[in-house]
């Protein structure tokens, strides 16, 4: 799958598929057919079957489709027809998690856990049942030892699983009952081991952007000086390396690479380095993800504003901040 196009820049637009053409086709058919039909479940089943054991691509497709199908009845229809199908179990569990995270509650934790364990039995090499359970801990708040065990189960199967890292990052965050110190400890523990082009390579910048947005939300002096977060220590080095490497064609191969490039573009602009974000915007070809742009306005509008600032900065030969 080509991650970055060589055609002229396209008008910015929200993209759920992130360039995955097969996923985009399924999403389009789901929206046309309506909700809860067996044909929709068959479409998803066929796509996941074709994905095979590409765990990165599988995680991307399941997460996107679960978000699209949550509340439609598609997952329920599939599981009723094939109660012992690993894909059906994982997909239903993920749609349940999507709703639980939106509502910040889970009505039947035991059933979700049972289904994830059953999926793990049916497909022992698949990290996704354990990733869903990590996400479940964000709502139910498992014991630390249990969370560590889930983390090991997921990463033993796929050491750089992007979804696992993002679920853990959210779980440890102060917004979800953790702390800034816990996030920093986690990032410090993993950042030196992660390959530069791994699917989870953006975990440090993702944590930093969330911290930056938290400072902005506080207002006052903290908001005014929030951009300084990117100027010191390991984070400055990480941002510099990402700006140099990530936009290069072929550097990233994981399915959600455009989402990580959105984080990089945002971080560079937040750091007052808009001109350095220009190659990132070019690589994105207008592919916009809602977060991180939507915290202070419509995502596409904010993306366009920062892209224009990056272009002005490039033409002026300055940072553009």
Coordinates of C-alpha atoms in Angstrom, one line a residue:
X1 CA 0.0 0.0 0.0
X2 CA 1.5 3.4 -1.0
X3 CA 1.7 5.5 2.1
X4 CA 2.6 8.8 0.4
X5 CA 1.4 9.9 -3.0
X6 CA 3.5 11.7 -5.6
X7 CA 0.5 13.5 -7.2
X8 CA -0.1 17.2 -6.5
X9 CA -1.3 18.2 -3.1
X10 CA -5.0 17.5 -2.5
X11 CA -7.5 19.7 -0.6
X12 CA -7.3 18.7 3.1
X13 CA -10.0 16.3 4.2
X14 CA -10.6 14.0 7.1
X15 CA -9.6 10.4 6.3
X16 CA -10.5 7.4 8.4
X17 CA -8.8 4.9 6.1
X18 CA -5.5 6.8 6.0
X19 CA -4.8 5.7 2.5
X20 CA -5.9 2.1 2.9
X21 CA -7.9 1.7 -0.3
X22 CA -9.5 -1.6 0.6
X23 CA -10.6 -0.3 4.0
X24 CA -12.0 2.8 2.3
X25 CA -14.1 0.7 0.0
X26 CA -15.6 -1.3 2.9
X27 CA -16.3 1.9 4.8
X28 CA -18.1 3.3 1.8
X29 CA -20.2 0.2 1.3
X30 CA -21.1 0.1 5.0
X31 CA -22.4 3.7 4.9
X32 CA -24.5 3.0 1.8
X33 CA -26.0 -0.3 3.1
X34 CA -27.1 1.0 6.5
X35 CA -26.7 -0.8 9.8
X36 CA -26.9 -4.2 11.3
X37 CA -27.1 -6.2 8.1
X38 CA -25.5 -9.6 7.6
X39 CA -23.9 -8.4 4.4
X40 CA -22.1 -5.7 6.3
X41 CA -20.7 -8.3 8.7
X42 CA -19.6 -10.4 5.7
X43 CA -17.8 -7.4 4.2
X44 CA -15.8 -6.8 7.4
X45 CA -15.1 -10.6 7.8
X46 CA -13.7 -10.8 4.3
X47 CA -11.5 -7.8 4.7
X48 CA -10.0 -9.1 8.0
X49 CA -9.6 -12.6 6.6
X50 CA -7.6 -11.0 3.7
X51 CA -5.5 -9.1 6.2
X52 CA -4.2 -12.3 7.7
X53 CA -1.5 -12.0 10.4
X54 CA -0.3 -8.5 9.4
X55 CA -0.9 -7.4 13.0
X56 CA -0.2 -3.7 12.3
X57 CA -2.6 -3.5 9.4
X58 CA -5.1 -5.7 11.2
X59 CA -5.1 -3.4 14.2
X60 CA -5.6 -0.3 12.0
X61 CA -8.5 -1.9 10.2
X62 CA -10.2 -3.3 13.2
X63 CA -10.0 0.0 15.2
X64 CA -11.3 2.1 12.3
X65 CA -14.1 -0.4 11.4
X66 CA -15.1 -0.8 15.1
X67 CA -15.5 3.0 15.4
X68 CA -17.6 3.1 12.2
X69 CA -19.8 0.1 13.3
X70 CA -20.2 0.9 17.0
X71 CA -23.9 1.1 17.8
X72 CA -25.0 -0.2 14.4
X73 CA -25.6 -3.9 15.3
X74 CA -23.1 -5.2 12.7
X75 CA -20.8 -6.7 15.4
X76 CA -23.7 -8.3 17.1
X77 CA -25.0 -9.8 13.9
X78 CA -21.6 -11.2 13.1
X79 CA -21.1 -12.7 16.5
X80 CA -24.5 -14.3 16.6
X81 CA -23.8 -16.0 13.3
X82 CA -20.3 -17.1 14.2
X83 CA -19.9 -17.2 18.0
X84 CA -16.6 -19.1 17.8
X85 CA -14.9 -17.0 15.2
X86 CA -11.8 -15.2 16.5
X87 CA -12.3 -12.2 14.2
X88 CA -16.0 -11.8 15.2
X89 CA -15.0 -12.0 18.9
X90 CA -12.3 -9.4 18.5
X91 CA -14.4 -7.1 16.4
X92 CA -17.4 -7.2 18.8
X93 CA -15.1 -6.6 21.8
X94 CA -13.5 -3.6 20.1
X95 CA -16.9 -2.1 19.3
X96 CA -17.9 -2.6 22.9
X97 CA -14.7 -0.9 24.0
X98 CA -15.4 2.1 21.7
X99 CA -18.8 2.6 23.4
X100 CA -17.3 2.1 26.8
X101 CA -14.6 4.8 26.2
X102 CA -17.2 7.2 24.9
X103 CA -19.5 6.7 27.9
X104 CA -16.7 6.1 30.4
X105 CA -18.5 3.0 31.7
X106 CA -18.8 -0.6 30.9
X107 CA -22.0 -2.5 31.8
X108 CA -20.7 -6.1 31.5
X109 CA -17.0 -6.3 32.1
X110 CA -16.9 -10.1 32.6
X111 CA -18.5 -10.8 29.3
X112 CA -16.0 -8.6 27.5
X113 CA -13.1 -10.2 29.3
X114 CA -14.4 -13.7 28.5
X115 CA -14.8 -12.9 24.8
X116 CA -11.3 -11.5 24.6
X117 CA -9.8 -14.6 26.3
X118 CA -11.8 -16.8 23.9
X119 CA -10.5 -14.9 20.9
X120 CA -7.0 -15.4 22.3
X121 CA -7.6 -19.1 22.6
X122 CA -8.8 -19.4 19.0
X123 CA -6.0 -17.2 17.6
X124 CA -3.0 -17.4 20.1
X125 CA -0.6 -15.3 18.1
X126 CA -3.0 -12.3 17.7
X127 CA -2.1 -9.4 20.0
X128 CA -5.5 -7.6 19.5
X129 CA -7.5 -9.5 22.2
X130 CA -4.9 -8.3 24.7
X131 CA -4.9 -4.8 23.3
X132 CA -8.7 -4.6 23.8
X133 CA -8.2 -5.7 27.4
X134 CA -5.6 -2.9 27.8
X135 CA -8.2 -0.5 26.6
X136 CA -10.8 -2.0 28.9
X137 CA -8.4 -1.2 31.8
X138 CA -8.9 2.5 30.9
X139 CA -12.5 2.2 31.9
X140 CA -12.5 -0.4 34.7
X141 CA -9.0 0.5 36.1
X142 CA -7.4 -2.9 36.6
X143 CA -4.7 -3.6 39.2
X144 CA -1.2 -2.5 38.1
X145 CA 0.0 -6.1 38.0
X146 CA -2.9 -7.1 35.8
X147 CA -2.2 -4.2 33.4
X148 CA 1.5 -5.2 33.3
X149 CA 0.5 -8.7 32.4
X150 CA -1.8 -7.6 29.6
X151 CA 1.0 -5.3 28.3
X152 CA 3.4 -8.3 28.2
X153 CA 0.8 -10.5 26.4
X154 CA 0.3 -7.9 23.7
X155 CA 3.9 -6.9 23.2
X156 CA 5.2 -10.4 23.4
X157 CA 3.1 -11.1 20.3
X158 CA 3.9 -7.8 18.5
X159 CA 6.7 -5.8 20.3
X160 CA 6.0 -2.5 18.5
X161 CA 2.2 -2.7 18.3
X162 CA 1.0 0.9 17.8
X163 CA -2.5 0.3 19.4
X164 CA -1.0 -1.3 22.5
X165 CA 1.3 1.7 23.0
X166 CA -1.5 4.2 22.5
X167 CA -3.8 2.3 24.9
X168 CA -1.1 2.3 27.5
X169 CA -0.3 5.9 27.0
X170 CA -4.0 6.9 27.5
X171 CA -4.3 4.5 30.5
X172 CA -1.4 6.2 32.3
X173 CA -2.5 9.8 31.5
X174 CA -3.8 12.2 34.2
X175 CA -7.0 12.6 32.2
X176 CA -7.8 9.0 32.8
X177 CA -6.8 8.6 36.4
X178 CA -3.0 8.3 35.9
X179 CA -0.5 11.0 36.2
X180 CA 2.0 13.0 34.2
X181 CA 4.8 11.3 36.0
X182 CA 3.5 7.9 35.0
X183 CA 3.4 8.9 31.4
X184 CA 6.9 10.2 31.5
X185 CA 8.2 7.1 33.2
X186 CA 6.5 4.9 30.5
X187 CA 8.0 7.0 27.7
X188 CA 11.4 7.0 29.3
X189 CA 11.3 3.2 29.6
X190 CA 10.4 2.6 26.0
X191 CA 11.8 5.4 23.8
X192 CA 15.4 4.2 23.6
X193 CA 14.3 0.7 22.5
X194 CA 11.8 1.6 19.8
X195 CA 13.2 1.5 16.3
X196 CA 13.0 4.9 14.6
X197 CA 10.5 3.7 12.0
X198 CA 8.4 1.4 14.2
X199 CA 4.6 1.6 14.2
X200 CA 4.8 3.0 17.7
X201 CA 7.6 5.5 17.0
X202 CA 5.3 8.5 17.6
X203 CA 4.5 7.5 21.2
X204 CA 6.9 10.2 22.7
X205 CA 5.6 13.0 20.5
X206 CA 2.0 11.9 21.1
X207 CA 2.6 12.1 24.8
X208 CA 4.2 15.5 24.4
X209 CA 1.4 16.9 22.3
X210 CA -1.1 15.8 24.9
X211 CA 0.9 17.5 27.6
X212 CA 1.2 20.6 25.4
X213 CA -2.6 20.7 24.9
X214 CA -3.1 20.3 28.6
X215 CA -0.9 23.3 29.3
X216 CA -2.9 25.4 26.8
X217 CA -6.2 24.4 28.5
X218 CA -4.8 25.8 31.8
X219 CA -4.5 29.2 30.3
X220 CA -2.4 32.0 31.7
X221 CA 1.4 31.8 31.8
X222 CA 1.3 28.0 31.4
X223 CA -0.4 28.4 28.0
X224 CA 1.8 31.3 26.9
X225 CA 5.0 29.2 27.5
X226 CA 3.6 25.8 26.5
X227 CA 5.7 25.8 23.3
X228 CA 8.9 25.7 25.3
X229 CA 8.0 22.1 26.2
X230 CA 9.6 21.1 22.8
X231 CA 12.8 23.0 23.3
X232 CA 14.7 20.9 25.9
X233 CA 16.2 17.5 26.5
X234 CA 15.1 14.3 24.9
X235 CA 12.0 15.8 23.4
X236 CA 13.9 18.4 21.4
X237 CA 16.1 15.7 20.0
X238 CA 13.1 13.5 19.2
X239 CA 11.3 16.3 17.4
X240 CA 14.4 17.1 15.4
X241 CA 14.9 13.4 14.4
X242 CA 11.3 13.0 13.5
X243 CA 11.3 16.1 11.3
X244 CA 14.3 14.8 9.4
X245 CA 13.2 11.2 8.9
X246 CA 9.4 10.7 9.1
X247 CA 8.4 12.6 5.9
X248 CA 10.9 10.8 3.7
X249 CA 9.1 8.5 1.2
X250 CA 9.3 4.9 2.4
X251 CA 10.6 5.6 5.8
X252 CA 7.3 4.7 7.5
X253 CA 5.6 1.5 6.4
X254 CA 2.9 1.1 9.0
X255 CA -0.8 1.6 8.2
X256 CA -1.4 4.6 10.5
X257 CA 1.7 6.5 9.4
X258 CA -0.4 9.5 8.2
X259 CA -1.9 9.8 11.7
X260 CA 1.6 10.1 13.2
X261 CA 2.6 12.6 10.6
X262 CA -0.3 14.7 11.6
X263 CA 1.1 14.6 15.2
X264 CA 4.5 15.6 13.9
X265 CA 3.2 18.6 11.8
X266 CA 1.2 19.8 14.8
X267 CA 4.2 19.4 17.2
X268 CA 6.5 21.4 14.9
X269 CA 4.0 24.2 14.6
X270 CA 3.5 24.2 18.4
X271 CA 7.2 24.4 18.8
X272 CA 7.4 27.5 16.6
X273 CA 9.0 25.5 13.7
X274 CA 6.2 25.8 11.1
X275 CA 8.7 26.0 8.2
X276 CA 10.1 22.7 9.2
X277 CA 6.5 21.3 9.1
X278 CA 6.2 22.1 5.3
X279 CA 7.7 18.7 4.1
X280 CA 5.4 16.9 6.6
X281 CA 2.3 18.6 5.1
X282 CA 3.6 17.8 1.6
X283 CA 4.0 14.1 2.6
X284 CA 0.4 14.1 4.0
X285 CA -1.2 15.2 0.8
X286 CA -4.1 16.7 2.7
X287 CA -4.8 13.6 4.8
X288 CA -6.2 15.0 8.1
X289 CA -6.9 13.2 11.4
X290 CA -9.3 14.9 13.8
X291 CA -6.8 14.8 16.7
X292 CA -4.7 16.7 17.4
X293 CA -6.1 19.5 15.3
X294 CA -9.7 19.6 16.7
X295 CA -8.9 20.7 20.3
X296 CA -9.5 24.4 19.5
X297 CA -11.7 24.4 16.4
X298 CA -12.7 22.3 13.3
X299 CA -9.8 19.9 12.4
X300 CA -9.6 20.7 8.7
X301 CA -9.7 24.4 9.3
X302 CA -7.0 24.3 11.9
X303 CA -4.9 22.0 9.6
X304 CA -5.2 24.4 6.7
X305 CA -4.2 27.4 8.9
X306 CA -1.1 25.7 10.1
X307 CA -0.3 24.4 6.6
X308 CA -0.5 28.0 5.3
X309 CA 1.8 29.2 8.1
X310 CA 4.3 26.4 7.1
X311 CA 4.2 27.6 3.5
X312 CA 4.8 31.2 4.5
X313 CA 7.6 30.1 6.8
X314 CA 9.3 28.1 4.1
X315 CA 9.1 31.0 1.6
X316 CA 10.5 33.4 4.2
X317 CA 13.3 31.0 5.1
X318 CA 12.4 31.2 8.8
X319 CA 10.9 29.0 11.4
X320 CA 7.4 30.4 10.7
X321 CA 6.3 30.4 14.3

